[in-house]
């Protein structure tokens, strides 16, 4: 028997079978609610308001979690207003001196421009009757006068089919596009064995040298950012970003790998990321009036699981013992094979990864970081996104690991957490002699939640006020005895669950109070402990200590408004001078741009991925001890934090 | 207004618009009648019998040409019985000692087997947890122990997607298939710069080494023959042939190029040849229970126009000044891009051509011919198919040309002509002291027409009886005065058109008399003159004469039952000892098999095509003189035919 499900506010009706999960029914109706927990019922982000009818789970305050509710009869519900999963943010202005912005002009200027695809404007001389040279031969002869490459390009079938018309109608005045046919792995080898391989993928009449584009894309677990570049100049034209459309299938890498267990779900994940990329692409191509056939190369950078899912490869062994990926150096592919809406024969490469949990996004970020600043002394590279990855960079070596930090710093697993986007509290300070919190909201409006840097600030404030102890538990006595009863009153106990209200319902954008529980504070300490202990363990493996670190580079969305001193005080980062920290933004994306633009960088990124030693923390015997010791603020071993000594 | 067209004997009804061409209406109903003339109304092979109704052209003997008749009202017609266009002939037994058969065991035995695709059975060791090597890395490491090749193969996306399942479920016991990624042009270059490129296109669980197939296909203008080979042993398993499905769009190369002028017609021609190939393929794969994914390489050999049409490339400049093809060395392609139903990533190469009218079929035939017999002295290679091509082979050089011989020797342009297939008169002799013709029919049944060798015999008989003069015209007086009035009575005059009846209606398969007109005899002389004059002109260009020729190799369907002495007497071939002639069958197909099987031959065929000098007879000033002198039997210059001197 099937039931009618009426969905407001858009008044969509859809029929559902008994025992269908409400979330699946909504999905069929084209409504995807965020599911940070992957449908486990823990993130509570998919709740809907029931107006009429009942499900198999009782409604609380008239609301049910759609991932938990099974259909038992007709239903009339209200779904929340669009939650931004479909929103695309487009940027087209990049201050030339913004060292964090993707369009680092200095970076482009110092890059030898040799993109994955090349265009040549040719004047192919007419054939004389005695020569009998074919159209393709004449084209190749003319091309050879312009290319330094010894090897003749292979011609694609589609170019062969267009060749006679374009060549004869334009009297030999044509522009051709060639793609380099090598993945970073091959680029690596090129140093020794010479010639690149080329493929002729496009021919157009006349001079179309100005229509020459490429894309670089960071495929994050949470967000996807796609940059459109003019390959003639190397200039960044525009950047578009949005949530990764896979987010409704799970917030973190592990929940997506679990979701992908069914072949149809794997396909769904691949379709969803492809669709996200194509939406971003479409937004930029429309804005800049670019024909998709003029976009002839692409670089994707992402963690190992995201790249597996983009390529449609089952990632399950990444999560299962012995935790190996199917591929670390993906082969070059054609855009058409991936369903990416640019020139179907465009060369697509994915930045090469190091291991199951240190992916191409890290190689790419390191490429950018090393390019920006010639390393001097031991450097620590930290990427905090949906997961945390660390790399220690020595003179002639690199060693990397992933920390099971979880996505706490992207706001996931924290009831009021959110990513660093409009509405997120990104900074919290204590004002008026410790009597009042003051916060700073991204975008300037009312808050909707707290992002990673705000959480660091918050926990740091609590600690400096004495509201929490070294173990992150609320010190109820201190709070009760506080000379500020207005702040103290914010600590409440509901069903034996202590929580502290950061913003009252009337202060917020959605009239829901923003609060944090004791449990969540301890989750944040777990995350910081994972990162710190990863760092100290890596150093220990090479016989070095925290004090040997000369510089710390931070990448990822989390670092942008981070208060370094507070992060050190919390024990997240090693205790070195704050001015030795540098935040370099979305380095994965910047590295993808370098990979797109220059052969030198394609060779370099392959060398980075090949040369890095990958450490699997879960198989390190010392790791649990290190981790446990780091669970306190700032650490059990205070000698590691000399600057914090009273 | 639309009309009903009722088609017997199958009683199909189809509606047609006023002024539609009847042939197009039949095509829509799935009935394709042969149109050797390309719909010009000259070959008269598409006539149908009108039972009821009228078209815009008057019916003659109740019949109209469906390519000429426009619909003016309801119609009831009878179409001829299936004319064999859909028939497939399959052969699976090849006498090992048949030197003309495709399965020349000696040929295979002397060929170093190195196909375009290679299979390896691998046991990939399990991963140890400390290694973090990806599935692909472990596969490649294991593969490198078996391949001599230095370069790592590129992995296709589809293999990457299958890799984890196949590798883990079979505990590393897998078979992989790699294709060589080079066209003959690249093979040519390989001599100098070393390593081939490989692509991993298939992975299967367990040991599938026995499932390893390739195809070689001769794409003739009239007939298509496809051979299925076991690539492990090099053995030919089966051969299937049928008419080229394009034949309904025109019998010869020129009429197809004209037909292809409209883009939708070009697509139709490409679809038709692809469909023909796929039907032959399906017949063999079904017979031998072969999975299409196990067919991993293919070689196509055909004249330049046929290859253009197979690849969907507009061939119009082959026919228009300056008569150049779009491509002579087609790039390697994937079967999927061409719509050929084998492994979609299978490497497909087309044998390389020399010019617009000396195509890959000639390079391929020469490859086979040179492989069979190490040349000694000047050799003349003659391929007579739907067109005639000649190559003179010297010690270190080759020179080739095409003769505008037309398809007369394939029976086209001759009312009673047909190709060398069942029902064709292939031999004609005069018996009983010149009083009676006796003929030999292919297949042994009643005749339906005369094929090329039969036409040579017939004209030769006429000449020796004195029935025709040196110019091919009937000598009515000699015939009238002949002592055999039974034969003489066969010469009739109908509307000022002289014709000679070879077989009366009651002797034939379809109860239609087989006759030849004076005009047709002169067409045959034109064809022989084109070939002979091409030969003498080529020789003249290099300062040699007919008497310098040491050997003549004949390929193509025409030569099989040819009486060499009669052909010399007619002036078709140079006057050298008949035992210096050798017929080598469908050499284009045999060469395609060599190209499929061996890297050595792929390099060789590229060298053949590169090194041959192409002569365009139509731009040679002397050609018309040579041609005109050769229009007589045997020639105006009898000194060229010393053996015929009385």
XYZ file of N, CA and C in Angstrom, chain B residues 7-99:
279
model
N 3.849 -4.053 -50.098
C 5.035 -4.675 -50.684
C 4.960 -6.197 -50.560
N 4.960 -6.873 -51.673
C 4.961 -8.344 -51.708
C 6.379 -8.808 -52.006
N 6.799 -10.018 -51.753
C 5.972 -11.124 -51.260
C 5.772 -11.123 -49.738
N 6.446 -10.263 -48.997
C 6.325 -10.337 -47.540
C 5.085 -9.628 -47.018
N 4.352 -8.964 -47.947
C 3.123 -8.251 -47.584
C 3.346 -7.239 -46.448
N 4.320 -6.365 -46.677
C 4.575 -5.280 -45.739
C 3.841 -4.051 -46.277
N 3.204 -3.282 -45.382
C 2.583 -2.030 -45.819
C 3.308 -0.863 -45.179
N 3.521 0.166 -45.957
C 4.209 1.334 -45.421
C 3.572 2.553 -46.080
N 3.480 3.652 -45.335
C 2.858 4.818 -45.952
C 3.943 5.725 -46.508
N 3.583 6.426 -47.598
C 4.567 7.251 -48.298
C 3.932 8.575 -48.670
N 4.751 9.602 -48.731
C 4.265 10.923 -49.147
C 4.354 11.038 -50.665
N 3.566 11.954 -51.196
C 3.626 12.211 -52.636
C 5.049 12.648 -53.014
N 5.505 12.145 -54.122
C 6.816 12.500 -54.679
C 8.008 11.881 -53.949
N 7.739 11.065 -52.943
C 8.864 10.322 -52.360
C 9.399 9.340 -53.399
N 10.718 9.111 -53.335
C 11.318 8.125 -54.231
C 10.988 6.737 -53.685
N 10.518 5.861 -54.569
C 10.088 4.534 -54.137
C 11.204 3.791 -53.391
N 12.446 3.952 -53.862
C 13.565 3.259 -53.226
C 13.719 3.696 -51.758
N 13.502 4.989 -51.492
C 13.598 5.484 -50.126
C 12.478 4.903 -49.264
N 11.300 4.750 -49.877
C 10.166 4.178 -49.148
C 10.491 2.727 -48.772
N 11.073 1.991 -49.725
C 11.440 0.592 -49.463
C 12.508 0.527 -48.375
N 13.448 1.468 -48.422
C 14.508 1.518 -47.412
C 13.895 1.677 -46.026
N 12.892 2.551 -45.912
C 12.222 2.737 -44.624
C 11.555 1.452 -44.155
N 11.098 0.650 -45.119
C 10.437 -0.615 -44.774
C 11.462 -1.715 -44.524
N 12.753 -1.348 -44.541
C 13.789 -2.329 -44.243
C 14.226 -3.135 -45.450
N 13.811 -2.697 -46.642
C 14.177 -3.436 -47.858
C 15.175 -2.610 -48.661
N 16.414 -3.095 -48.726
C 17.441 -2.380 -49.471
C 17.755 -3.126 -50.752
N 17.468 -2.499 -51.852
C 17.786 -3.097 -53.138
C 19.155 -2.602 -53.568
N 19.898 -3.475 -54.231
C 21.228 -3.105 -54.683
C 21.144 -1.911 -55.636
N 22.072 -1.004 -55.521
C 22.078 0.162 -56.393
C 23.493 0.417 -56.841
N 23.942 -0.413 -57.749
C 25.330 -0.326 -58.193
C 25.645 1.050 -58.754
N 24.632 1.729 -59.287
C 24.886 3.021 -59.920
C 24.706 4.167 -58.945
N 24.352 3.866 -57.707
C 24.170 4.935 -56.729
C 22.857 5.675 -56.929
N 21.892 5.045 -57.600
C 20.581 5.659 -57.743
C 20.445 6.528 -58.978
N 21.349 6.325 -59.933
C 21.293 7.120 -61.162
C 20.373 6.500 -62.211
N 19.899 5.304 -61.950
C 18.979 4.667 -62.886
C 19.667 3.939 -64.013
N 20.978 3.738 -63.893
C 21.689 3.103 -65.006
C 21.944 1.617 -64.799
N 22.072 1.179 -63.556
C 22.420 -0.233 -63.375
C 21.190 -1.132 -63.446
N 20.009 -0.538 -63.275
C 18.736 -1.237 -63.437
C 18.607 -2.432 -62.488
N 19.286 -2.378 -61.330
C 19.209 -3.529 -60.428
C 18.121 -3.386 -59.379
N 17.482 -2.218 -59.354
C 16.518 -1.999 -58.280
C 15.100 -2.029 -58.805
N 14.890 -2.728 -59.937
C 13.538 -2.691 -60.485
C 12.591 -3.590 -59.702
N 11.357 -3.129 -59.629
C 10.319 -3.875 -58.906
C 9.120 -4.023 -59.837
N 8.290 -5.000 -59.526
C 7.147 -5.280 -60.386
C 5.913 -4.590 -59.815
N 5.237 -3.817 -60.657
C 4.049 -3.097 -60.187
C 2.807 -3.953 -60.446
N 2.040 -4.245 -59.402
C 0.836 -5.070 -59.515
C -0.400 -4.187 -59.626
N -0.422 -3.141 -58.811
C -1.550 -2.210 -58.830
C -1.026 -0.797 -58.646
N -1.655 0.155 -59.295
C -1.304 1.559 -59.120
C -0.239 2.004 -60.108
N 0.106 3.280 -60.017
C 1.047 3.879 -60.954
C 2.033 4.769 -60.222
N 3.229 4.923 -60.807
C 4.183 5.930 -60.338
C 4.243 7.017 -61.396
N 5.209 7.920 -61.221
C 5.322 8.998 -62.207
C 6.120 8.582 -63.438
N 6.706 7.375 -63.396
C 7.389 6.903 -64.611
C 6.616 5.702 -65.148
N 6.538 5.571 -66.469
C 5.795 4.433 -67.014
C 6.508 3.123 -66.716
N 5.734 2.093 -66.405
C 6.313 0.773 -66.173
C 6.650 0.133 -67.507
N 7.802 -0.553 -67.557
C 8.169 -1.286 -68.769
C 8.070 -2.765 -68.429
N 7.291 -3.486 -69.190
C 7.009 -4.886 -68.872
C 6.494 -5.002 -67.432
N 5.735 -4.011 -66.992
C 5.181 -4.053 -65.629
C 6.187 -3.747 -64.540
N 7.399 -3.261 -64.908
C 8.437 -3.022 -63.907
C 8.878 -1.566 -63.930
N 9.224 -1.039 -62.758
C 9.811 0.305 -62.700
C 11.100 0.236 -61.892
N 11.988 1.198 -62.170
C 13.209 1.314 -61.371
C 12.854 2.083 -60.093
N 13.050 1.458 -58.947
C 12.591 2.104 -57.723
C 13.420 3.346 -57.384
N 14.627 3.474 -57.946
C 15.422 4.673 -57.656
C 14.946 5.860 -58.480
N 14.112 5.594 -59.507
C 13.644 6.663 -60.394
C 12.174 7.010 -60.161
N 11.432 6.056 -59.607
C 9.978 6.230 -59.530
C 9.583 7.064 -58.320
N 8.776 8.113 -58.578
C 8.241 8.894 -57.467
C 6.809 8.456 -57.193
N 6.446 8.508 -55.933
C 5.116 8.075 -55.517
C 4.077 9.091 -55.996
N 3.024 8.581 -56.656
C 1.927 9.482 -57.045
C 0.593 8.969 -56.517
N 0.604 7.783 -55.941
C -0.656 7.236 -55.429
C -0.395 5.916 -54.726
N -1.502 5.252 -54.334
C -1.339 3.943 -53.697
C -0.642 3.003 -54.674
N 0.061 2.017 -54.108
C 0.868 1.147 -54.963
C 0.940 -0.237 -54.351
N 0.926 -1.245 -55.197
C 1.147 -2.620 -54.737
C 2.246 -3.179 -55.627
N 3.321 -3.592 -55.015
C 4.467 -4.011 -55.824
C 5.036 -5.333 -55.312
N 5.799 -5.992 -56.172
C 6.572 -7.161 -55.747
C 8.050 -6.791 -55.844
N 8.776 -6.993 -54.747
C 10.222 -6.775 -54.816
C 10.884 -8.120 -55.089
N 12.058 -8.088 -55.732
C 12.736 -9.366 -56.027
C 13.035 -10.118 -54.735
N 13.221 -11.396 -54.855
C 13.654 -12.202 -53.714
C 14.943 -11.608 -53.149
N 15.177 -11.851 -51.869
C 16.398 -11.302 -51.258
C 17.591 -11.495 -52.192
N 18.300 -10.432 -52.435
C 19.347 -10.504 -53.441
C 20.719 -10.792 -52.847
N 20.695 -11.296 -51.645
C 21.974 -11.754 -51.118
C 22.763 -10.690 -50.394
N 22.257 -9.446 -50.331
C 23.027 -8.401 -49.663
C 23.197 -8.683 -48.180
N 22.242 -9.423 -47.617
C 22.307 -9.699 -46.189
C 23.043 -11.013 -45.888
N 23.332 -11.774 -46.905
C 23.929 -13.089 -46.668
C 25.342 -12.979 -46.120
N 25.619 -13.844 -45.183
C 26.976 -13.926 -44.670
C 27.526 -15.297 -45.026
N 28.711 -15.320 -45.588
C 29.375 -16.604 -45.833
C 30.441 -16.790 -44.767
N 30.360 -17.930 -44.075
C 31.323 -18.192 -43.011
C 32.171 -19.400 -43.388
N 33.456 -19.269 -43.211
C 34.353 -20.411 -43.421
C 35.093 -20.694 -42.127
N 35.244 -21.973 -41.822
C 35.980 -22.313 -40.602
C 37.048 -23.365 -40.870
N 37.062 -23.902 -42.085
C 38.065 -24.920 -42.409
C 38.986 -24.347 -43.467
N 40.254 -24.365 -43.166
C 41.211 -23.803 -44.111
C 42.295 -24.828 -44.364
N 42.356 -25.362 -45.587
C 43.404 -26.350 -45.850
C 44.769 -25.728 -45.576
N 45.570 -26.437 -44.806
C 46.863 -25.894 -44.390
C 47.781 -25.641 -45.577
N 47.550 -26.384 -46.657
C 48.463 -26.227 -47.784
C 47.900 -25.349 -48.892
N 46.752 -24.731 -48.618
C 46.165 -23.875 -49.640
C 46.883 -22.535 -49.624
N 47.685 -22.331 -50.621
C 48.520 -21.137 -50.574
C 47.722 -19.851 -50.795
